[in-house]
Coordinates of C-alpha atoms in Angstrom, one line a residue:
M1322 CA 26.4 46.5 32.1
P1323 CA 23.2 48.5 32.9
R1324 CA 22.7 49.1 29.2
R1325 CA 22.9 45.3 28.5
G1326 CA 20.4 44.7 31.3
L1327 CA 18.1 47.3 29.8
I1328 CA 18.2 45.6 26.4
L1329 CA 17.4 42.2 28.0
Q1330 CA 14.5 43.7 29.9
T1331 CA 13.2 45.3 26.6
R1332 CA 13.4 41.9 24.8
T1333 CA 11.6 40.2 27.7
H1334 CA 8.8 42.7 27.4
W1335 CA 8.5 42.1 23.7
L1336 CA 8.5 38.3 24.2
L1337 CA 5.8 38.6 26.8
L1338 CA 3.7 40.7 24.4
G1339 CA 4.3 38.1 21.6
L1340 CA 3.3 35.3 23.9
A1341 CA 0.0 37.1 24.8
L1342 CA -0.7 37.7 21.1
L1343 CA 0.0 34.0 20.3
C1344 CA -2.4 32.9 23.0
S1345 CA -5.1 35.2 21.6
L1346 CA -4.5 33.7 18.1
V1347 CA -4.9 30.2 19.5
L1348 CA -8.3 31.2 21.1
F1349 CA -9.4 32.9 17.9
L1350 CA -8.5 29.9 15.7
Y1351 CA -10.3 27.6 18.1
L1352 CA -13.5 29.7 18.0
L1353 CA -13.2 30.1 14.2
E1354 CA -12.9 26.3 13.6
C1355 CA -15.6 25.4 16.0
A1356 CA -18.2 27.8 14.5
P1357 CA -20.6 25.9 12.3
Q1358 CA -20.4 26.9 8.6
T1359 CA -23.5 27.6 6.7
D1360 CA -24.3 28.2 3.1
G1361 CA -27.4 30.1 2.4
N1362 CA -27.5 29.2 -1.3
A1363 CA -27.0 25.4 -0.7
P1364 CA -30.1 23.4 -1.8
L1365 CA -31.7 21.1 0.7
P1366 CA -31.9 17.4 -0.1
G1367 CA -35.3 15.8 -0.2
V1368 CA -37.1 18.8 -1.7
I1369 CA -40.4 17.9 -3.4
G1370 CA -39.8 16.8 -6.9
E1371 CA -36.4 15.3 -6.3
N1372 CA -36.0 11.6 -5.8
Y1373 CA -33.2 10.8 -3.3
G1374 CA -32.6 7.2 -2.2
K1375 CA -30.9 5.7 0.8
E1376 CA -27.6 5.5 -1.0
Y1377 CA -27.6 9.3 -1.7
Y1378 CA -28.0 10.1 2.0
Q1379 CA -25.4 7.5 3.0
A1380 CA -22.9 9.0 0.5
L1381 CA -23.8 12.5 1.7
L1382 CA -23.3 11.6 5.3
Q1383 CA -20.0 9.9 4.5
E1384 CA -18.7 12.9 2.6
Q1385 CA -19.6 15.2 5.5
E1386 CA -18.0 12.9 8.0
E1387 CA -14.8 12.8 6.0
H1388 CA -14.8 16.6 5.7
Y1389 CA -15.2 17.2 9.4
Q1390 CA -12.6 14.5 10.2
T1391 CA -10.1 16.4 7.9
R1392 CA -11.1 19.7 9.5
A1393 CA -10.6 18.2 13.0
T1394 CA -7.2 16.8 12.1
S1395 CA -6.2 20.2 10.7
L1396 CA -7.2 21.9 13.9
K1397 CA -5.3 19.4 16.0
R1398 CA -2.2 20.0 14.0
Q1399 CA -2.5 23.7 14.2
I1400 CA -3.0 23.6 18.0
A1401 CA 0.0 21.3 18.4
Q1402 CA 2.1 23.6 16.3
L1403 CA 1.1 26.6 18.3
K1404 CA 1.8 24.8 21.6
Q1405 CA 5.3 24.0 20.3
E1406 CA 5.8 27.7 19.4
L1407 CA 4.6 28.7 22.9
Q1408 CA 7.1 26.3 24.4
E1409 CA 9.9 27.7 22.3
M1410 CA 9.0 31.2 23.3
S1411 CA 8.9 30.2 27.0
E1412 CA 12.3 28.7 26.7
K1413 CA 13.6 31.9 25.1
M1414 CA 12.1 33.9 27.9
R1415 CA 13.7 31.7 30.5
S1416 CA 17.1 32.0 28.7
L1417 CA 16.8 35.8 28.6
Q1418 CA 15.9 35.9 32.2
E1419 CA 18.9 33.8 33.1
R1420 CA 21.2 36.1 31.1
K1421 CA 19.6 39.1 32.9
N1422 CA 20.3 37.5 36.2
V1423 CA 23.9 36.8 35.3
G1424 CA 24.3 40.4 34.2
A1425 CA 22.8 41.7 37.4
N1426 CA 25.3 39.7 39.4
G1427 CA 28.2 41.3 37.6
I1428 CA 29.4 38.2 35.9
G1429 CA 30.6 38.6 32.4
Y1430 CA 28.7 36.8 29.6
Q1431 CA 30.0 36.0 26.1
G1432 CA 27.2 35.2 23.6
N1433 CA 27.8 32.1 21.5
K1434 CA 26.0 31.5 18.3
E1435 CA 23.2 29.0 18.4
Q1436 CA 24.6 25.6 17.5
T1437 CA 22.7 23.6 14.8
P1438 CA 23.2 20.1 13.3
S1439 CA 24.8 21.7 10.3
D1440 CA 25.8 18.4 8.7
L1441 CA 22.3 17.1 8.7
L1442 CA 20.9 20.4 7.4
E1443 CA 23.5 20.5 4.6
F1444 CA 22.6 17.0 3.7
L1445 CA 18.8 17.8 3.5
H1446 CA 19.5 20.9 1.4
S1447 CA 21.7 18.8 -0.9
Q1448 CA 18.8 16.4 -1.4
I1449 CA 16.7 19.3 -2.7
D1450 CA 19.5 20.5 -5.0
K1451 CA 20.0 17.0 -6.4
A1452 CA 16.2 16.4 -7.0
E1453 CA 14.4 17.5 -10.2
V1454 CA 12.6 20.4 -8.4
S1455 CA 14.0 23.7 -9.8
I1456 CA 16.0 22.5 -12.8
G1457 CA 15.1 19.7 -15.2
A1458 CA 17.3 16.6 -15.4
K1459 CA 18.7 15.1 -18.6
L1460 CA 17.1 11.7 -19.0
P1461 CA 18.1 8.9 -21.4
S1462 CA 14.6 8.2 -22.8
E1463 CA 10.9 8.8 -22.3
Y1464 CA 10.9 5.9 -19.8
G1465 CA 13.2 7.7 -17.4
V1466 CA 10.8 10.4 -16.3
I1467 CA 9.2 10.1 -12.9
P1468 CA 5.5 11.0 -13.4
F1469 CA 3.4 12.9 -10.9
E1470 CA 0.2 11.7 -9.3
S1471 CA -2.5 14.3 -8.7
F1472 CA -4.9 14.7 -5.8
T1473 CA -7.7 16.9 -4.5
L1474 CA -9.1 17.1 -1.0
M1475 CA -11.0 13.8 -1.4
K1476 CA -9.5 11.9 -4.4
V1477 CA -6.1 10.6 -5.6
F1478 CA -5.6 10.1 -9.4
Q1479 CA -2.8 7.5 -9.9
L1480 CA -0.9 5.9 -12.8
E1481 CA 0.7 2.8 -11.1
M1482 CA -2.5 1.1 -10.1
G1483 CA -1.8 -2.6 -9.8
L1484 CA -4.9 -4.8 -9.9
T1485 CA -6.6 -3.7 -6.7
R1486 CA -6.4 0.0 -7.2
H1487 CA -8.4 2.3 -9.4
P1488 CA -7.5 5.3 -11.6
E1489 CA -9.5 7.5 -9.2
E1490 CA -9.9 6.5 -5.6
K1491 CA -10.0 7.9 -2.1
P1492 CA -6.8 7.6 -0.1
V1493 CA -7.7 4.5 1.9
R1494 CA -4.4 4.0 3.7
K1495 CA -4.1 6.1 6.8
D1496 CA -0.5 7.1 6.1
K1497 CA -1.4 8.4 2.7
R1498 CA -4.4 10.4 4.1
D1499 CA -2.3 11.9 6.9
E1500 CA 0.5 12.7 4.4
L1501 CA -1.8 14.7 2.1
V1502 CA -3.6 16.5 5.0
E1503 CA -0.2 17.5 6.4
V1504 CA 1.0 18.7 3.0
I1505 CA -2.1 20.9 2.4
E1506 CA -1.7 22.3 5.9
A1507 CA 1.9 23.1 5.3
G1508 CA 1.0 24.8 2.0
L1509 CA -1.6 26.9 3.9
E1510 CA 1.0 27.9 6.5
V1511 CA 3.3 29.1 3.8
I1512 CA 0.6 31.2 2.2
N1513 CA -0.9 32.6 5.3
N1514 CA 2.4 33.3 7.1
P1515 CA 4.8 34.1 4.3
D1516 CA 8.6 34.6 4.7
E1517 CA 10.3 37.7 3.6
D1518 CA 11.7 36.0 0.6
D1519 CA 8.4 34.6 -0.7
E1520 CA 7.4 36.0 -4.1
Q1521 CA 3.8 37.1 -3.3
E1522 CA 2.1 40.3 -2.4
E1523 CA 0.0 40.8 0.7
E1524 CA -3.7 40.8 -0.3
D1525 CA -6.5 42.2 1.7
S1526 CA -10.2 41.1 1.7
P1527 CA -12.9 43.5 0.5
L1528 CA -13.3 44.6 4.2
G1529 CA -9.6 45.6 4.4
E1530 CA -8.6 42.5 6.5
K1531 CA -5.7 40.3 5.7
M1532 CA -6.9 37.5 3.4
T1533 CA -6.6 34.0 5.0
F1534 CA -6.7 30.8 2.9
N1535 CA -8.2 27.5 4.2
E1536 CA -8.4 23.9 3.0
N1537 CA -11.6 24.7 1.0
D1538 CA -9.4 27.0 -1.2
F1539 CA -7.2 24.0 -2.2
I1540 CA -7.8 23.3 -5.9
E1541 CA -5.4 20.5 -6.8
G1542 CA -2.0 19.1 -6.1
Y1543 CA 0.7 16.9 -7.6
Y1544 CA 3.3 14.7 -6.0
R1545 CA 6.1 12.4 -7.1
T1546 CA 8.8 10.5 -5.2
E1547 CA 12.4 10.1 -6.2
R1548 CA 13.3 7.1 -4.1
D1549 CA 16.8 8.2 -3.2
K1550 CA 16.0 11.9 -2.6
G1551 CA 12.5 12.7 -1.4
T1552 CA 9.0 13.6 -2.4
Q1553 CA 8.0 16.8 -4.3
Y1554 CA 4.6 18.4 -3.9
E1555 CA 3.1 21.1 -6.2
L1556 CA 0.0 22.7 -4.6
F1557 CA -2.5 25.2 -6.1
F1558 CA -4.9 27.3 -4.1
K1559 CA -7.5 29.8 -5.2
K1560 CA -10.2 32.0 -3.6
A1561 CA -13.6 31.6 -5.3
D1562 CA -13.9 35.4 -5.9
L1563 CA -10.3 35.9 -7.2
M1564 CA -8.7 35.2 -10.5
E1565 CA -5.2 34.6 -9.2
Y1566 CA -3.9 31.2 -8.1
R1567 CA -1.4 30.6 -5.3
H1568 CA 1.3 28.0 -6.1
V1569 CA 3.4 26.4 -3.4
T1570 CA 6.2 23.9 -4.0
L1571 CA 7.2 21.7 -1.0
F1572 CA 9.8 19.0 -0.8
R1573 CA 10.1 16.3 1.8
P1574 CA 13.8 15.3 1.7
F1575 CA 14.8 11.8 2.7
G1576 CA 17.3 11.8 5.5
P1577 CA 20.4 9.6 5.7
L1578 CA 20.1 5.9 6.5
M1579 CA 19.8 4.9 10.2
K1580 CA 20.5 1.6 11.7
V1581 CA 17.5 0.1 13.5
K1582 CA 18.9 -3.3 14.5
S1583 CA 21.3 -6.0 13.4
E1584 CA 20.7 -9.5 14.4
M1585 CA 21.6 -13.1 13.6
I1586 CA 18.7 -15.4 12.5
D1587 CA 19.2 -19.2 12.6
I1588 CA 16.7 -21.1 10.4
T1589 CA 18.6 -24.3 10.2
R1590 CA 16.1 -26.1 12.5
S1591 CA 13.0 -24.4 11.4
I1592 CA 10.4 -26.9 10.1
I1593 CA 7.6 -25.8 7.8
N1594 CA 4.3 -27.6 7.8
I1595 CA 2.9 -27.2 4.3
I1596 CA -0.9 -27.5 4.5
V1597 CA -2.8 -28.2 1.2
P1598 CA -6.6 -28.5 1.1
L1599 CA -7.7 -30.6 -1.9
A1600 CA -10.7 -32.0 -3.7
E1601 CA -10.4 -34.1 -6.8
R1602 CA -7.8 -32.5 -9.1
T1603 CA -5.5 -35.5 -8.8
E1604 CA -3.5 -34.6 -12.0
A1605 CA -2.6 -31.2 -10.5
F1606 CA -1.7 -32.9 -7.2
A1607 CA 0.7 -35.2 -9.1
Q1608 CA 2.4 -32.2 -10.7
F1609 CA 2.5 -30.5 -7.3
M1610 CA 4.2 -33.5 -5.7
Q1611 CA 6.9 -33.5 -8.5
N1612 CA 7.8 -29.9 -7.4
F1613 CA 7.6 -30.9 -3.8
R1614 CA 9.9 -33.8 -4.3
D1615 CA 12.5 -31.7 -6.1
V1616 CA 12.4 -28.7 -3.7
C1617 CA 11.3 -30.0 -0.3
I1618 CA 12.7 -33.6 -0.2
H1619 CA 15.9 -33.2 -2.2
Q1620 CA 16.9 -29.6 -1.4
D1621 CA 15.3 -28.2 1.8
K1622 CA 14.8 -31.4 3.9
R1623 CA 13.0 -29.5 6.7
I1624 CA 9.4 -29.9 5.6
H1625 CA 6.2 -31.7 6.8
L1626 CA 3.3 -32.1 4.3
T1627 CA -0.3 -32.1 5.5
V1628 CA -3.0 -32.9 2.8
V1629 CA -6.6 -32.4 3.8
Y1630 CA -8.7 -34.2 1.2
F1631 CA -12.5 -33.6 0.7
G1632 CA -14.7 -36.4 -0.6
K1633 CA -14.1 -40.0 -1.7
E1634 CA -13.6 -39.6 -5.4
G1635 CA -9.9 -39.4 -6.2
L1636 CA -8.8 -40.2 -2.6
S1637 CA -7.2 -43.5 -3.6
K1638 CA -5.3 -41.8 -6.4
V1639 CA -3.9 -39.3 -3.9
K1640 CA -2.9 -42.1 -1.5
S1641 CA -1.1 -43.8 -4.4
I1642 CA 0.8 -40.6 -5.3
L1643 CA 2.0 -40.1 -1.7
E1644 CA 3.0 -43.8 -1.3
S1645 CA 4.9 -43.6 -4.6
V1646 CA 6.9 -40.5 -3.3
T1647 CA 7.5 -42.4 0.0
S1648 CA 8.9 -45.5 -1.8
E1649 CA 11.1 -43.4 -4.2
S1650 CA 12.5 -40.9 -1.8
N1651 CA 12.1 -42.6 1.6
F1652 CA 9.9 -39.6 2.7
H1653 CA 7.5 -40.2 5.6
N1654 CA 6.9 -36.7 7.0
Y1655 CA 3.4 -36.3 5.7
T1656 CA -0.2 -36.6 7.0
L1657 CA -3.3 -37.3 4.9
I1658 CA -6.6 -36.3 6.5
P1659 CA -9.7 -37.4 4.6
L1660 CA -12.9 -35.5 5.1
N1661 CA -16.1 -36.8 3.7
E1662 CA -17.8 -33.5 3.1
E1663 CA -18.1 -30.6 0.6
F1664 CA -14.9 -28.7 -0.1
N1665 CA -14.2 -25.7 2.1
R1666 CA -10.8 -24.3 1.9
G1667 CA -10.9 -22.5 5.3
Q1668 CA -12.1 -25.6 7.0
G1669 CA -9.4 -27.7 5.4
L1670 CA -6.7 -25.3 6.6
N1671 CA -8.2 -25.1 10.1
V1672 CA -8.2 -28.9 10.3
G1673 CA -4.7 -29.2 9.0
A1674 CA -3.4 -26.6 11.6
Q1675 CA -5.2 -28.3 14.5
A1676 CA -4.0 -31.8 13.5
W1677 CA -0.4 -30.9 14.3
D1678 CA 0.4 -32.1 17.8
K1679 CA 4.2 -31.4 18.1
G1680 CA 4.1 -27.9 19.6
E1681 CA 4.9 -24.8 17.8
V1682 CA 5.5 -24.9 14.0
L1683 CA 5.7 -22.6 11.1
M1684 CA 2.8 -23.2 8.6
F1685 CA 2.6 -22.5 4.9
F1686 CA -0.9 -22.4 3.6
C1687 CA -0.6 -23.6 0.0
D1688 CA -2.8 -24.6 -2.9
V1689 CA -2.2 -27.5 -5.3
D1690 CA -1.6 -25.2 -8.3
I1691 CA 1.3 -23.3 -6.6
Y1692 CA 4.9 -23.8 -7.6
F1693 CA 7.5 -22.6 -5.1
S1694 CA 11.3 -22.7 -4.9
A1695 CA 13.7 -23.5 -2.0
E1696 CA 14.6 -19.8 -1.8
F1697 CA 10.9 -19.0 -1.1
L1698 CA 10.9 -21.5 1.8
N1699 CA 13.8 -19.6 3.4
S1700 CA 11.9 -16.3 2.8
C1701 CA 9.0 -17.9 4.6
R1702 CA 11.2 -18.6 7.6
L1703 CA 12.8 -15.2 7.6
N1704 CA 9.6 -13.1 7.4
A1705 CA 7.4 -14.9 10.0
E1706 CA 8.0 -14.7 13.8
P1707 CA 5.7 -16.0 16.5
G1708 CA 3.9 -13.2 18.3
K1709 CA 5.5 -10.6 16.0
K1710 CA 5.2 -11.1 12.3
V1711 CA 3.1 -13.0 9.7
F1712 CA 4.2 -13.3 6.0
Y1713 CA 1.7 -12.6 3.1
P1714 CA 3.7 -12.9 -0.1
V1715 CA 2.3 -11.7 -3.4
V1716 CA 2.2 -14.6 -5.9
F1717 CA 3.2 -14.2 -9.6
S1718 CA 0.2 -15.7 -11.5
L1719 CA 0.9 -17.2 -14.9
Y1720 CA -1.4 -16.7 -17.9
N1721 CA -2.9 -19.4 -20.0
P1722 CA 0.1 -21.0 -21.8
A1723 CA -2.0 -21.9 -24.8
I1724 CA -2.4 -18.1 -25.4
V1725 CA 1.1 -17.0 -24.3
Y1726 CA 2.8 -19.6 -26.4
A1727 CA 0.3 -19.7 -29.3
S1728 CA 3.0 -19.3 -31.8
Q1729 CA 4.6 -22.6 -30.7
D1730 CA 3.3 -26.0 -31.5
V1731 CA 3.1 -26.9 -27.8
P1732 CA 3.8 -24.8 -24.7
P1733 CA 7.2 -25.3 -23.1
P1734 CA 7.6 -27.3 -19.8
V1735 CA 6.4 -25.7 -16.7
E1736 CA 9.9 -24.9 -15.5
Q1737 CA 10.5 -22.8 -18.6
Q1738 CA 7.3 -20.9 -18.1
L1739 CA 8.4 -19.5 -14.7
V1740 CA 9.5 -16.0 -15.9
H1741 CA 8.4 -12.6 -14.7
K1742 CA 7.3 -10.9 -17.9
K1743 CA 4.3 -8.7 -18.6
D1744 CA 2.9 -11.1 -21.2
S1745 CA 3.5 -14.2 -19.2
G1746 CA 1.7 -13.3 -15.9
F1747 CA 1.0 -10.7 -13.3
W1748 CA 1.5 -10.0 -9.6
R1749 CA -1.7 -11.3 -7.9
D1750 CA -1.9 -8.4 -5.5
F1751 CA -5.6 -9.1 -4.8
G1752 CA -4.9 -12.7 -3.5
F1753 CA -4.2 -13.5 0.2
G1754 CA -4.4 -17.3 0.2
M1755 CA -0.7 -18.1 0.3
T1756 CA 0.7 -17.2 3.7
C1757 CA 3.3 -18.2 6.2
Q1758 CA 2.4 -17.9 9.9
Y1759 CA 3.1 -19.7 13.1
R1760 CA 0.5 -22.1 14.5
S1761 CA 0.2 -20.2 17.8
D1762 CA -0.6 -16.9 16.1
F1763 CA -3.2 -18.7 13.8
L1764 CA -5.0 -20.3 16.8
T1765 CA -4.8 -17.1 18.9
I1766 CA -6.5 -15.1 16.2
G1767 CA -9.3 -17.6 15.8
G1768 CA -8.4 -19.2 12.4
F1769 CA -10.6 -19.1 9.4
D1770 CA -14.3 -18.1 9.4
M1771 CA -16.3 -21.3 9.0
E1772 CA -19.3 -19.4 7.7
V1773 CA -17.6 -18.8 4.4
K1774 CA -18.6 -21.5 2.0
G1775 CA -17.2 -22.4 -1.4
W1776 CA -14.7 -20.3 -3.4
G1777 CA -13.0 -17.2 -2.1
G1778 CA -13.4 -14.8 0.9
E1779 CA -12.0 -16.9 3.7
D1780 CA -8.5 -15.8 3.1
V1781 CA -9.5 -12.1 3.1
H1782 CA -11.3 -12.5 6.4
L1783 CA -8.1 -14.0 8.0
Y1784 CA -5.9 -11.3 6.5
R1785 CA -8.2 -8.6 8.0
K1786 CA -8.0 -10.2 11.4
Y1787 CA -4.2 -9.7 11.4
L1788 CA -4.5 -6.2 10.1
H1789 CA -6.8 -5.4 13.0
G1790 CA -4.4 -6.9 15.5
D1791 CA -0.9 -6.1 16.8
L1792 CA 1.2 -8.4 14.6
I1793 CA 3.3 -6.9 11.7
V1794 CA 2.0 -8.0 8.3
I1795 CA 4.9 -8.5 5.8
R1796 CA 3.3 -8.0 2.3
T1797 CA 5.7 -8.2 -0.7
P1798 CA 6.1 -9.8 -4.1
V1799 CA 8.5 -12.7 -4.0
P1800 CA 10.3 -14.2 -7.1
G1801 CA 10.1 -17.8 -6.0
L1802 CA 6.3 -18.3 -5.8
F1803 CA 4.1 -18.9 -8.9
H1804 CA 0.5 -19.6 -9.4
L1805 CA 0.2 -22.1 -12.4
W1806 CA -2.7 -21.4 -14.8
H1807 CA -5.7 -23.8 -14.7
E1808 CA -9.1 -23.5 -16.0
K1809 CA -11.6 -22.1 -13.5
R1810 CA -15.2 -23.0 -13.1
C1811 CA -17.5 -20.6 -11.1
A1812 CA -20.2 -22.7 -9.6
D1813 CA -23.8 -21.6 -9.6
E1814 CA -24.0 -22.3 -5.8
L1815 CA -21.7 -19.3 -5.0
T1816 CA -23.1 -16.1 -3.6
P1817 CA -23.4 -13.2 -6.0
E1818 CA -20.3 -11.6 -4.4
Q1819 CA -18.3 -14.8 -4.6
Y1820 CA -19.4 -15.4 -8.2
R1821 CA -18.3 -11.9 -9.1
M1822 CA -14.9 -12.4 -7.5
C1823 CA -14.6 -15.8 -9.3
I1824 CA -15.4 -14.3 -12.7
Q1825 CA -13.0 -11.4 -12.1
S1826 CA -10.2 -13.8 -11.2
K1827 CA -11.0 -16.0 -14.2
A1828 CA -10.8 -13.0 -16.6
M1829 CA -7.5 -11.7 -15.1
N1830 CA -5.9 -15.2 -15.2
E1831 CA -6.4 -15.7 -18.9
A1832 CA -4.0 -13.5 -20.8
S1833 CA -2.3 -10.1 -20.8
H1834 CA -4.0 -7.0 -22.2
S1835 CA -2.1 -7.2 -25.5
H1836 CA -2.8 -10.9 -26.0
L1837 CA -6.5 -10.5 -25.3
G1838 CA -6.6 -7.6 -27.8
M1839 CA -5.0 -9.9 -30.4
L1840 CA -7.8 -12.4 -29.8
V1841 CA -10.5 -9.7 -30.0
F1842 CA -9.2 -8.4 -33.3
R1843 CA -8.2 -11.8 -34.7
E1844 CA -10.6 -11.6 -37.7
E1845 CA -9.4 -8.1 -38.6
I1846 CA -5.8 -9.2 -38.4
E1847 CA -6.4 -12.3 -40.6
T1848 CA -8.3 -10.1 -43.2
H1849 CA -5.3 -7.8 -43.3
L1850 CA -2.9 -10.7 -43.7
H1851 CA -4.9 -12.1 -46.6
K1852 CA -5.0 -8.7 -48.3
Q1853 CA -1.2 -8.4 -47.9
A1854 CA -0.7 -11.9 -49.3
Y1855 CA -3.0 -11.2 -52.3
R1856 CA -1.2 -7.9 -53.0
T1857 CA 2.2 -9.6 -52.8
N1858 CA 1.1 -12.4 -55.2
S1859 CA -0.4 -9.9 -57.7
E1860 CA 2.8 -7.9 -57.8
A1861 CA 4.8 -11.1 -58.3
V1862 CA 2.6 -12.2 -61.2
G1863 CA 2.7 -8.7 -62.7

């Protein structure tokens, strides 16, 4: 018994010594991180003979700010980790003290092995074993490989870009920034505090001190995600005065699925007020009402239509179309609001939302060139909740049918064009005009910005308002929502930014990359075909 007490006392002394050393390390790291870094060889901006504009200094300030934000985040994480280690050591000391007290009182103690959630640990390790980390996987074709994306301290280089992302860009989303910062810090922790089984030799600096790596030694990294297993990270570090690289492989395994909630949602009495701002374009409105009749009147039957019409030209035609639908389908749940002023989409949607006087209602902001299905209307109901969620679906935008179906005498009917193929259309991930949200949320957030005139911009302003608020924004592509192609005209009255957006949208709406390429090289293709035909005829004659 005295011998056991002596052992416990010795362990306690060692833990106290370790705790003191750890506190000293925290203080040293803090002083090291807070000390300003200087570079005697760095050139000063603004030296005589160099022309630096305002944009240069703004970019320089932004780069410095991002660098120090990254450094501050790194320091906070290190301090939090050290605090956790201090707490763990304190708990171990308390446990040893309790054991010592028990031994001193003459009560027998039988040590038990520390219990761990073995099942979870085994599952996480199995995820690493199943992922393609150490051993290559046999794939059926070249399309089965999961490519990596690469990154540095400030940039991400990505393959799957969509239409709003770039081949090279800064990680804009906070979760992506935090993820990469955490991964680099974890890699530095592995290098600076290696385990016994790590295959690396201890290196000393020229002064004989232990070499310590920091985020400035990070060269590049790669990551890829296997959706059912986890994310793999390959990190490379290098000191400027050394030839060797340090390579660290990390893996973030996905855990087992966990239930968050299970609920019943009743949408049988949920009415949707579809609000459509309109100016002229009566033929497109007639086509829209054909789809409205089939989906909303004959299938869904829980819809109110609000049309806000700008100007006088075409107003009588719109009235005639609505009256025709009323007489044919006995449908009276619509409101026509004429405004004798210049078209403004945001103003039209604001007026349509405020015109509703029957309390709370779910609104669908829609355009006249949108085709939707009954399934989409249910998605609208399921993904919007007053005071909690707004729904921003991504529309599938169809290309010019005259180009897509150029090999046919005439394009097929609209219903046969509604397919999700690369050459028939694209996911309009830069558009935020189609949205489902409750009237109370729309009014609370202040509606659309009335300062935005003409084409584009008002929907982005509203979208950003929700992003800056507390509501959850559901953003996802949906199969039952299509944007039908129509010729665009970019007015001269638009601001330079609006005109650029309009031209960009016009170019993207025309055709796929391959079809546009066929148009560009049409003459070369026709020349080739003529040569082939001439060669064939010559051989036949010969």
